[in-house]
CSV table of C-alpha atoms and ligand atoms in Angstrom, one decimal:
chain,number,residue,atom,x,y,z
A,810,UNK,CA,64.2,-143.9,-68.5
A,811,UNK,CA,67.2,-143.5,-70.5
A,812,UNK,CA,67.3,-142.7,-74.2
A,813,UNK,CA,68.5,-145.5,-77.1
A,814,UNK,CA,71.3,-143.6,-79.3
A,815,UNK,CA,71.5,-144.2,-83.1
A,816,UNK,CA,74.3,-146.8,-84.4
A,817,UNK,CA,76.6,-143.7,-85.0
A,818,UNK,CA,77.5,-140.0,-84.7
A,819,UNK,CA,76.5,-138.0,-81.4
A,820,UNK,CA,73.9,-138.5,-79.0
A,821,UNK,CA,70.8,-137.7,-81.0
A,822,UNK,CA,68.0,-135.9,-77.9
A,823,UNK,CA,64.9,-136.0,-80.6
A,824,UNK,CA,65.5,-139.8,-80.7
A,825,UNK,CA,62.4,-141.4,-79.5
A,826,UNK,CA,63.4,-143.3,-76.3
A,827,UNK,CA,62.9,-146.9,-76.9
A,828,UNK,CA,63.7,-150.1,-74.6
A,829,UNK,CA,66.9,-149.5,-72.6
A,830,UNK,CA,69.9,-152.1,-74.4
A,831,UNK,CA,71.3,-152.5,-70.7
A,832,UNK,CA,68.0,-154.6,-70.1
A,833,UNK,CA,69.8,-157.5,-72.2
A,834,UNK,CA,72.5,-157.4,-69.4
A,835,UNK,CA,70.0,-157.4,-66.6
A,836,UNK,CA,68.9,-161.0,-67.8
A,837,UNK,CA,72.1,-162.3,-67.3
A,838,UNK,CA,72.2,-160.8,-64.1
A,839,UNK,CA,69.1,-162.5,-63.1
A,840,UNK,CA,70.9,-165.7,-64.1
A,841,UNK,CA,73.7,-164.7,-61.5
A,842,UNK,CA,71.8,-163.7,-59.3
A,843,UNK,CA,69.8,-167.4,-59.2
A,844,UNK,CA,73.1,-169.0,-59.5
A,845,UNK,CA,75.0,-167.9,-56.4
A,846,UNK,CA,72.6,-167.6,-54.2
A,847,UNK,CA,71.8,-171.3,-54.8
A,848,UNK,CA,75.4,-172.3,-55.1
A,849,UNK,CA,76.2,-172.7,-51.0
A,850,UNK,CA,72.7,-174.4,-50.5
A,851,UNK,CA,73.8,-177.0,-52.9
A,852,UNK,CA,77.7,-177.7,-51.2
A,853,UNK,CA,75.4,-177.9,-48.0
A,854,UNK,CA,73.8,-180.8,-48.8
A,855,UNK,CA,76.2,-182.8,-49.9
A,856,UNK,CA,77.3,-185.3,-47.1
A,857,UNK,CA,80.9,-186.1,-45.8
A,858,UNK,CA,82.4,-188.2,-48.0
A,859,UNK,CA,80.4,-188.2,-51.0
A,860,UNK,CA,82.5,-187.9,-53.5
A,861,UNK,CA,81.2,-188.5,-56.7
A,862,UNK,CA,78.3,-185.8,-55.5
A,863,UNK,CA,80.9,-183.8,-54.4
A,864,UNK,CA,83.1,-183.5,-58.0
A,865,UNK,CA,79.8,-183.6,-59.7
A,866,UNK,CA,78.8,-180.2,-58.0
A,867,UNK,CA,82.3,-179.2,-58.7
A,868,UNK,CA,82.1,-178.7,-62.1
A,869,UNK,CA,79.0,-176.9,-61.9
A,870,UNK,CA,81.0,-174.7,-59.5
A,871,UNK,CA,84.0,-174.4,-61.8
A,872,UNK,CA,81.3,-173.7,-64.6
A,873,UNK,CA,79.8,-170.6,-62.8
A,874,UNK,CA,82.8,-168.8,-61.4
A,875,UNK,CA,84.2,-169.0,-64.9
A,876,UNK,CA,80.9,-167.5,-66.1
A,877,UNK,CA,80.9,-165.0,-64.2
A,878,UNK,CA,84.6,-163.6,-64.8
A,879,UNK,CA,84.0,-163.9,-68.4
A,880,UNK,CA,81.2,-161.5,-68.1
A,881,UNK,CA,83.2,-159.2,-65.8
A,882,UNK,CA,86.2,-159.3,-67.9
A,883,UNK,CA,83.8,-158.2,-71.1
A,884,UNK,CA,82.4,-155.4,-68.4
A,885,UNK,CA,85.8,-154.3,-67.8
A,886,UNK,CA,87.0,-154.1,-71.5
A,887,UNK,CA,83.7,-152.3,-73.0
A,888,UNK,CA,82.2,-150.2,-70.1
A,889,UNK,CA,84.5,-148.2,-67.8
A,890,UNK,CA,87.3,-147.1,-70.0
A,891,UNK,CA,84.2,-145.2,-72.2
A,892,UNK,CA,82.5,-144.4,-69.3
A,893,UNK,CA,85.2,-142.5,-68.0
A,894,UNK,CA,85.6,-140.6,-70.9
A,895,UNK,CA,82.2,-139.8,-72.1
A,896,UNK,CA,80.7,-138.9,-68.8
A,897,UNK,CA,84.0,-138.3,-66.4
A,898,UNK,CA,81.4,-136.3,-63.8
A,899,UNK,CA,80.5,-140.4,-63.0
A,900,UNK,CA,84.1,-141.2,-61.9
A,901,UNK,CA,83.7,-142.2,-58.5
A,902,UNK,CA,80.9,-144.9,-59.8
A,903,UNK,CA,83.5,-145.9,-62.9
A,904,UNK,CA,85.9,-146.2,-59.7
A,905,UNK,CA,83.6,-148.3,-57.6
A,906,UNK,CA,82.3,-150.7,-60.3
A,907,UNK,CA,85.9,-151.5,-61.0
A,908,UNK,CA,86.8,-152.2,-57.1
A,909,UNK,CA,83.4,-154.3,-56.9
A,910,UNK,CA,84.8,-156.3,-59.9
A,911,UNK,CA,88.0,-157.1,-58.7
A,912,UNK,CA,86.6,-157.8,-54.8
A,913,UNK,CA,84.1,-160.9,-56.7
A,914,UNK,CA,87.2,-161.6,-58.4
A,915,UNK,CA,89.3,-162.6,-55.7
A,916,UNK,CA,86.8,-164.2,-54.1
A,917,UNK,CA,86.1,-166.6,-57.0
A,918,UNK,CA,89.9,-167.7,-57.1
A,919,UNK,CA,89.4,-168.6,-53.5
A,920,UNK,CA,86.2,-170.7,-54.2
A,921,UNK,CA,87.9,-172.3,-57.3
A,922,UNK,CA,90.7,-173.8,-55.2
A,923,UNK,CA,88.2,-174.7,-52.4
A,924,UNK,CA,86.2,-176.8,-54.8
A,925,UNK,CA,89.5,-178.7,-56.2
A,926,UNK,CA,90.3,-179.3,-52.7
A,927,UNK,CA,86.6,-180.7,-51.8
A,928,UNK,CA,86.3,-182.3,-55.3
A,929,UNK,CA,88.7,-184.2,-53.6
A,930,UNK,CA,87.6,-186.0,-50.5
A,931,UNK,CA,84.1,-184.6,-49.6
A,932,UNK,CA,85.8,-183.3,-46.7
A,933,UNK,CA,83.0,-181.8,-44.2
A,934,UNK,CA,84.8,-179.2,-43.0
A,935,UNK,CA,86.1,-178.0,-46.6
A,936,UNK,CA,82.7,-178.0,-47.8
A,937,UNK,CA,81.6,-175.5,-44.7
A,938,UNK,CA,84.5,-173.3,-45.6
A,939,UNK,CA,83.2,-173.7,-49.2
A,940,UNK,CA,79.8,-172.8,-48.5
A,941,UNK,CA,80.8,-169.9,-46.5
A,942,UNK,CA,82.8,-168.4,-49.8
A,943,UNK,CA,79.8,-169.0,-51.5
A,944,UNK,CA,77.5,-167.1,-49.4
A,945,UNK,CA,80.5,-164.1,-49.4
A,946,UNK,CA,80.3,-164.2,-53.3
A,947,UNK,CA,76.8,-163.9,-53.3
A,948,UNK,CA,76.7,-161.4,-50.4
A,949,UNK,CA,79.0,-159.4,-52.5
A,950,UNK,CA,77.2,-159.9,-55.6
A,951,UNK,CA,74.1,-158.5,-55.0
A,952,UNK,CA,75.7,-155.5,-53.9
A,953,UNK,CA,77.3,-155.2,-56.8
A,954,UNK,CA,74.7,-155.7,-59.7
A,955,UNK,CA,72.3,-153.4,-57.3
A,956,UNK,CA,75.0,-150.7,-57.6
A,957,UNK,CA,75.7,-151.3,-61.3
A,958,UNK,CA,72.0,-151.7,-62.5
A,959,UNK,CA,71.6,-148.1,-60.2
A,960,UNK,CA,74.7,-145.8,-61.0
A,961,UNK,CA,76.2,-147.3,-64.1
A,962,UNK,CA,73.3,-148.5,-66.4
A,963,UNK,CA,71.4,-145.8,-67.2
A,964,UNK,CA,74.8,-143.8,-67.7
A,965,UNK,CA,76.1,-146.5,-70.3
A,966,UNK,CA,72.2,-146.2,-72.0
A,967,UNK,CA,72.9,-143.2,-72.7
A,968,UNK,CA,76.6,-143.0,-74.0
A,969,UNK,CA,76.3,-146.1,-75.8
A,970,UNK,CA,75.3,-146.7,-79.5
A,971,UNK,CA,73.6,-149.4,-80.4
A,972,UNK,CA,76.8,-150.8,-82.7
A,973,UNK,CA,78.6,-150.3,-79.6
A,974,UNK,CA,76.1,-153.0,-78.1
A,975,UNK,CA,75.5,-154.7,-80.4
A,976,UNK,CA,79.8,-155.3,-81.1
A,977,UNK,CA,79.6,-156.5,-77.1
A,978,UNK,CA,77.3,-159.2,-77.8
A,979,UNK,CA,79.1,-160.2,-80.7
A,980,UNK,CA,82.0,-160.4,-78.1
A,981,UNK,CA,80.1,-162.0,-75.1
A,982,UNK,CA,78.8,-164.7,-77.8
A,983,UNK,CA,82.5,-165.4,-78.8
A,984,UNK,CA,83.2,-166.9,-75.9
A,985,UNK,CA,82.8,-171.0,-75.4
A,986,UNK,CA,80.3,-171.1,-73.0
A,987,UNK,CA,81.6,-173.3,-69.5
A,988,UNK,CA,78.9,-174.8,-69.1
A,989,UNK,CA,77.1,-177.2,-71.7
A,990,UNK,CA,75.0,-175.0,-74.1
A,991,UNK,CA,71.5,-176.2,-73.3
A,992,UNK,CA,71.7,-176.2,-69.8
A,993,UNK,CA,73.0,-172.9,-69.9
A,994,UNK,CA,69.9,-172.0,-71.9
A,995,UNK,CA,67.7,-174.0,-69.7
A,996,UNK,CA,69.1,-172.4,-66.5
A,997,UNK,CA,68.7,-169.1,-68.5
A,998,UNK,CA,65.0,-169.6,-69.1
A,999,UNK,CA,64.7,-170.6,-65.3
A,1000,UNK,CA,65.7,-166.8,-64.5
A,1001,UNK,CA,63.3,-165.1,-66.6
A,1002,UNK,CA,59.9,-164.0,-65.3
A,1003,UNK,CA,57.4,-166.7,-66.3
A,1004,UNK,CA,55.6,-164.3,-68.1
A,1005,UNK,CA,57.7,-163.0,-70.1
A,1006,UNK,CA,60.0,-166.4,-70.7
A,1007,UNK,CA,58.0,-166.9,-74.2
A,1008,UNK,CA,58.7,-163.6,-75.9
A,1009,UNK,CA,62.2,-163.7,-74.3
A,1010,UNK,CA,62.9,-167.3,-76.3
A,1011,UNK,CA,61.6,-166.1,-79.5
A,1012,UNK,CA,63.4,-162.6,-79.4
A,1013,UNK,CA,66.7,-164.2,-78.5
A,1014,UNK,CA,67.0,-167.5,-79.9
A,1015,UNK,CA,67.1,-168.0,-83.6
A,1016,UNK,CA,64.7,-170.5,-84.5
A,1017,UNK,CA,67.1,-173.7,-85.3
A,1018,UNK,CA,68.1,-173.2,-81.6
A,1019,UNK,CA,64.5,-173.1,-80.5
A,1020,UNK,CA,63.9,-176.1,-82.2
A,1021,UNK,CA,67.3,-178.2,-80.8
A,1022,UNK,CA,66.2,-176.9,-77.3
A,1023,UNK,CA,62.6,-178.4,-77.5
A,1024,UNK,CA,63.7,-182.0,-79.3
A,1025,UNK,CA,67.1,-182.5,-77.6
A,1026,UNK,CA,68.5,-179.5,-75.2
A,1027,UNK,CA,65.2,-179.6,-72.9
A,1028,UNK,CA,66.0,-183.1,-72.0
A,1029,UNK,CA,69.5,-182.4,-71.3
A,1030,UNK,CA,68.8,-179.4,-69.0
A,1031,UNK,CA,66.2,-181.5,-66.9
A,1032,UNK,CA,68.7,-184.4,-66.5
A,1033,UNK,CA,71.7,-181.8,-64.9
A,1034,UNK,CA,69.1,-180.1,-62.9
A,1035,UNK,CA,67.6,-183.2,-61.4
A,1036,UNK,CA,71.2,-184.6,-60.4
A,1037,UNK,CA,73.0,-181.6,-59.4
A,1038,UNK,CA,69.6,-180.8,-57.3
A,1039,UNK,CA,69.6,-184.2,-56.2
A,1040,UNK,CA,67.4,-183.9,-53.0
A,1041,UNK,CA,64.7,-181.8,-54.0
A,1042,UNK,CA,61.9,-181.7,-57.0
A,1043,UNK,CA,62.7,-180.2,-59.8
A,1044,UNK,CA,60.7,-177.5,-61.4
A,1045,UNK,CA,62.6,-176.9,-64.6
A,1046,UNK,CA,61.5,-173.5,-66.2
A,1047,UNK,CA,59.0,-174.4,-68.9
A,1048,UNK,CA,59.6,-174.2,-72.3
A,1049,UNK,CA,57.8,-171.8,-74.6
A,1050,UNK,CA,54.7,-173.0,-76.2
A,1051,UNK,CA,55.8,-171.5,-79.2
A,1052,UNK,CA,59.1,-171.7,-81.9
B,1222,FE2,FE1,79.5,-155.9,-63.2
């Protein structure tokens, strides 16, 4: 366990240690994590020639890679430039994190011009060739947040303050989300534990959002699930009793 800093001045060791602020990232990586590895099973199923499937699926596809670079790119301008310099003994894992970055990088320009090209014609053989990106982006992936969540997390706990966190957040929120807000937050809830998906939603969302999420947004979420998962039942994560 790693120790929370105070919002400014040096690392404080009599500061009680509290909840770890890199646990907020962890969420998100859960999202990712659901995301690609899901991502080639759904190209799979989509027969030759099936267009309107096929660009369906492609914006979701589009929506996710870009995703996932924004969150990389906020990685890359908050993390490893401090993390070199307050803890230069973890070099080598500053080093790898960045080479990780840039190998899921490439790969997702790859994907993103394979999907233009399916989004096309449905072409059976480009969707094999897509699905088999896919699986390399996931395979790659989860070898990355594995490495990050081991040799870089508990590192940036420590040498972190919590305005330094809390000014990423205000940066990762900044950001127009590429995918429609409440299926984001839908898919979101989908990769939290079940029993902790309550007291996630009320300690992240403000209230108004709760609210739009349980009138309007829940619908909207179910309705992209059940299409872009168009051959299997959809269990949607549940909402929160509670707003
Ligand atoms: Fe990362």
């Amino acid at each position: 366990m790693t120790t929370r800093l105070p919002s400014t001045g040096a690392p404080d060791r009599s500061a009680p240690a509290t909840t770890c602020r890199s646990d907020e990232v962890v969420v998100i990586h859960r999202l990712f994590r659901r995301l690609f590895a899901e991502a080639p099973r759904l190209v799979r199923r989509v027969g030759h020639g099936e267009i309107e499937r096929a660009r369906h699926l492609s914006k979701h596809l589009h929506g996710i890679t870009a995703l996932l670079h924004v969150h990389h790119r906020t990685e890359d301008d908050y993390f490893w430039d401090r993390m070199t310099e307050r803890a230069p003994a973890c070099g080598l894992h500053v080093e790898l994190m960045r080479r990780q970055h840039g190998l899921v990088s490439d790969r997702l320009d790859v994907v993103d011009a394979i999907v233009d090209r399916w989004a096309r014609d449905a072409d059976a053989g480009t969707a094999t060739r897509l699905a088999a990106e896919l699986d390399e982006v996931d395979r790659l992936l989860t070898q990355h947040l594995a490495d990050e969540e081991r040799d870089a997390f508990p590192v940036l706990d420590a040498i972190l303050s919590d305005a330094e966190w809390d000014d990423i957040h205000r940066h990762a929120r900044r950001h127009r989300p590429p995918l429609p807000i409440f299926v984001l937050l839908g898919l979101m809830l989908e990769s939290v534990p079940e029993a902790e998906r309550d007291a996630w939603f009320e300690k992240e969302m403000p209230a108004p959002i709760r609210l739009a999420y349980r009138t309007v947004g829940r619908r909207q979420y179910e309705r992209a699930v059940r299409r872009l998962r168009a051959d299997r039942g959809v269990a949607p994560g549940a909402v929160p009793a509670t707003a």
